[in-house]
Amino acid sequence: MYNVHPIAPKRLPELLKRMPKAELHIHIEGSLEPELIFKLSKKNNIPIPYENVEALRSAYAFNNLQSFLDIYYAGASVLITEDDFYEMAHAYFLKAAQDHVVHAELFFDPQTHTVRGVPMQAIIHGLSRACKEAEQTLGITTCLILCFLRHLSEEDALKTLEEAMPFKNYLVGVGLDSGEVGNPPEKFSKVFAKCKALGLKLVAHAGEEGPPSYIWSALDVLGVQRIDHGVQCIKDPELINRLRLERTPLTVCPLSNLKLKVFPSLADHNIAKLLAEGLCVTINSDDPAYFGGYIYENFLQTFEALGLGAKEAYAFAHNSFEASFMTTSEKEKRYHELKVCFESFVEHDA
Ligand code: HPA
Ligand code: ZN
């Protein structure tokens, strides 16, 4: 392992910004800023029940996951055309590039759109056009992960998979999101088995608000390679052992957990404990337009609240590449870039 030199605290924000990183937990619909919601609402003639951008933004005060999801799905209702999906993802990639994200794996929720009559093709073609452009113009490698909404039935998920089949080559994998409690992973065992047989990678939200048993069943029943959130694993030492031994990544989203009241404050967040336990934890933004910041803001506020430094910064960035669905040679290239960046912060005596 690389020997990380400590750096002066005043240089930490610059390091957190400049170090190359992967973002593995971003719902692209959660990057829709109020300004773009209003613009698309006017263009597509879809009314939204808020006077203006400020009124909408001030409604972003949540008590739990469900209170957020209600507003998040309302915001996504302005997305109609292929260009709308392109514009949303394009805006995200510009922000991600500023935070030195060099690889991004985007979640999208097709059922939120197909139920309103938006064709699967418009969603996937719009997003993938923005992905291709980000690769060419920003040097960000990308992939798409289709998420099934767990508050809907497994039949609905199977139908959605069928609709996505003509676009299978655009997808690296599938995930599971939306309201967790009462919708355990095993509700989706058939559709995940189908996706596995198709060669798709598998991930699932588990242990955000739900119990450790949901993390066990995401691993054992669905066979996922990564757990999204997973912070409730702290309640189960046997599960922590398993995650450590198998190096199952957790894609943690500190500002999301703060805004949805999973932890009372960032100082109470368990991410530093999970890292110290030897788990492959990463830092991500989840729904940055709703939770008060993109990935750099998540790093900065977490590091300030928990008193973390260069060593942890390196570990989180390294974990983000390790946990990604990049090829081994792509990972090696990013590990090298990470080292070069950290070397550039070492202060040599004159
Ligand atoms: N949890 C579950 N579903 C979601 C989330 C989340 O944090 N964000 C968008 N959909
Ligand atoms: Zn999420």
Short mmCIF file of N, CA and C in Angstrom, two decimals, residues 21-27 92 101-107 141 143 145 147 172 203 205 226-229 249-253 280-286 295 299 316-326 331:
data_model
loop_
_atom_site.label_atom_id
_atom_site.label_comp_id
_atom_site.label_asym_id
_atom_site.label_seq_id
_atom_site.Cartn_x
_atom_site.Cartn_y
_atom_site.Cartn_z
N LYS A 21 -11.24 10.76 -8.53
CA LYS A 21 -12.17 9.93 -7.77
C LYS A 21 -13.24 9.36 -8.69
N ALA A 22 -13.86 8.28 -8.24
CA ALA A 22 -15.02 7.72 -8.97
C ALA A 22 -16.27 8.00 -8.16
N GLU A 23 -17.35 8.30 -8.85
CA GLU A 23 -18.66 8.44 -8.19
C GLU A 23 -19.50 7.22 -8.57
N LEU A 24 -19.92 6.47 -7.55
CA LEU A 24 -20.59 5.18 -7.78
C LEU A 24 -22.03 5.17 -7.30
N HIS A 25 -22.47 6.27 -6.69
CA HIS A 25 -23.84 6.30 -6.17
C HIS A 25 -24.41 7.69 -6.41
N ILE A 26 -24.92 7.86 -7.62
CA ILE A 26 -25.57 9.11 -8.02
C ILE A 26 -26.81 8.75 -8.81
N HIS A 27 -27.98 9.16 -8.29
CA HIS A 27 -29.23 8.98 -9.05
C HIS A 27 -29.29 10.18 -9.98
N TYR A 92 -24.88 17.39 -14.95
CA TYR A 92 -24.18 16.64 -13.89
C TYR A 92 -22.70 16.46 -14.23
N VAL A 101 -14.07 14.17 -10.67
CA VAL A 101 -14.60 12.81 -10.87
C VAL A 101 -14.08 12.36 -12.23
N VAL A 102 -13.40 11.22 -12.27
CA VAL A 102 -12.85 10.73 -13.54
C VAL A 102 -13.60 9.49 -14.04
N HIS A 103 -14.48 8.97 -13.19
CA HIS A 103 -15.30 7.82 -13.58
C HIS A 103 -16.63 7.93 -12.83
N ALA A 104 -17.75 7.78 -13.55
CA ALA A 104 -19.06 7.91 -12.90
C ALA A 104 -19.97 6.78 -13.35
N GLU A 105 -20.64 6.15 -12.39
CA GLU A 105 -21.61 5.10 -12.67
C GLU A 105 -22.97 5.65 -12.27
N LEU A 106 -23.81 5.90 -13.27
CA LEU A 106 -25.07 6.63 -13.04
C LEU A 106 -26.23 5.68 -12.85
N PHE A 107 -26.98 5.88 -11.76
CA PHE A 107 -28.27 5.21 -11.58
C PHE A 107 -29.34 6.00 -12.32
N THR A 141 -14.85 8.53 -17.71
CA THR A 141 -15.44 7.28 -18.18
C THR A 141 -16.76 7.09 -17.41
N CYS A 143 -20.71 4.71 -16.94
CA CYS A 143 -21.62 3.62 -17.29
C CYS A 143 -22.98 3.86 -16.64
N ILE A 145 -26.52 2.30 -14.80
CA ILE A 145 -27.10 1.22 -13.98
C ILE A 145 -28.61 1.49 -13.87
N CYS A 147 -32.09 1.13 -12.31
CA CYS A 147 -32.60 0.75 -10.98
C CYS A 147 -34.08 0.41 -11.04
N VAL A 172 -24.42 -1.38 -17.73
CA VAL A 172 -23.43 -2.24 -17.09
C VAL A 172 -24.11 -3.14 -16.07
N VAL A 203 -26.28 -4.50 -8.06
CA VAL A 203 -26.10 -3.73 -6.83
C VAL A 203 -27.49 -3.51 -6.23
N HIS A 205 -29.61 -0.94 -3.01
CA HIS A 205 -29.66 -0.15 -1.78
C HIS A 205 -30.08 -1.10 -0.66
N ARG A 226 -22.16 -5.03 -4.85
CA ARG A 226 -21.96 -3.82 -4.04
C ARG A 226 -23.23 -3.53 -3.28
N ILE A 227 -23.07 -2.89 -2.12
CA ILE A 227 -24.22 -2.45 -1.33
C ILE A 227 -24.25 -0.92 -1.36
N ASP A 228 -25.39 -0.36 -1.73
CA ASP A 228 -25.54 1.09 -1.72
C ASP A 228 -26.05 1.53 -0.34
N HIS A 229 -25.34 2.46 0.25
CA HIS A 229 -25.50 2.90 1.66
C HIS A 229 -24.88 1.83 2.58
N PRO A 249 -17.95 -3.66 -1.42
CA PRO A 249 -17.98 -2.21 -1.26
C PRO A 249 -19.31 -1.69 -0.73
N LEU A 250 -19.23 -0.62 0.05
CA LEU A 250 -20.40 0.14 0.47
C LEU A 250 -20.30 1.53 -0.17
N THR A 251 -21.32 1.93 -0.90
CA THR A 251 -21.31 3.29 -1.48
C THR A 251 -22.08 4.21 -0.54
N VAL A 252 -21.34 4.88 0.33
CA VAL A 252 -21.94 5.69 1.39
C VAL A 252 -22.14 7.13 0.89
N CYS A 253 -23.21 7.77 1.38
CA CYS A 253 -23.57 9.12 0.93
C CYS A 253 -23.83 9.99 2.16
N CYS A 280 -14.46 -1.68 2.54
CA CYS A 280 -14.23 -0.92 1.29
C CYS A 280 -15.34 0.13 1.16
N VAL A 281 -15.23 1.19 1.96
CA VAL A 281 -16.26 2.25 1.91
C VAL A 281 -15.85 3.36 0.95
N THR A 282 -16.86 3.97 0.33
CA THR A 282 -16.62 5.07 -0.61
C THR A 282 -17.54 6.23 -0.25
N ILE A 283 -17.21 7.42 -0.76
CA ILE A 283 -18.03 8.63 -0.51
C ILE A 283 -18.67 9.06 -1.83
N ASN A 284 -19.98 9.31 -1.78
CA ASN A 284 -20.76 9.61 -2.99
C ASN A 284 -21.83 10.65 -2.66
N SER A 285 -22.54 11.12 -3.73
CA SER A 285 -23.47 12.24 -3.48
C SER A 285 -24.95 11.86 -3.47
N ASP A 286 -25.33 10.69 -3.98
CA ASP A 286 -26.72 10.20 -3.96
C ASP A 286 -27.64 11.08 -4.82
N ILE A 295 -20.10 15.75 -4.97
CA ILE A 295 -19.22 14.80 -4.27
C ILE A 295 -18.14 15.51 -3.44
N PHE A 299 -17.21 15.07 0.55
CA PHE A 299 -15.88 14.82 1.11
C PHE A 299 -15.53 15.88 2.15
N PHE A 316 -10.31 6.48 0.57
CA PHE A 316 -11.64 6.60 -0.05
C PHE A 316 -11.53 6.66 -1.58
N ALA A 317 -10.55 7.43 -2.08
CA ALA A 317 -10.42 7.54 -3.54
C ALA A 317 -9.98 6.20 -4.14
N HIS A 318 -9.04 5.54 -3.47
CA HIS A 318 -8.58 4.22 -3.94
C HIS A 318 -9.74 3.23 -3.93
N ASN A 319 -10.52 3.24 -2.83
CA ASN A 319 -11.69 2.35 -2.74
C ASN A 319 -12.67 2.63 -3.87
N SER A 320 -12.82 3.91 -4.25
CA SER A 320 -13.82 4.24 -5.27
C SER A 320 -13.45 3.58 -6.61
N PHE A 321 -12.15 3.49 -6.89
CA PHE A 321 -11.74 2.82 -8.13
C PHE A 321 -11.85 1.30 -7.97
N GLU A 322 -11.41 0.81 -6.82
CA GLU A 322 -11.49 -0.65 -6.58
C GLU A 322 -12.94 -1.13 -6.69
N ALA A 323 -13.88 -0.34 -6.13
CA ALA A 323 -15.29 -0.75 -6.07
C ALA A 323 -16.02 -0.57 -7.40
N SER A 324 -15.38 0.11 -8.35
CA SER A 324 -16.06 0.45 -9.60
C SER A 324 -16.15 -0.77 -10.52
N PHE A 325 -16.91 -0.61 -11.60
CA PHE A 325 -17.01 -1.68 -12.60
C PHE A 325 -16.05 -1.45 -13.77
N MET A 326 -14.98 -0.71 -13.53
CA MET A 326 -13.94 -0.55 -14.56
C MET A 326 -13.17 -1.86 -14.72
N LYS A 331 -8.49 0.38 -13.85
CA LYS A 331 -8.26 0.65 -12.42
C LYS A 331 -6.80 0.97 -12.16
#
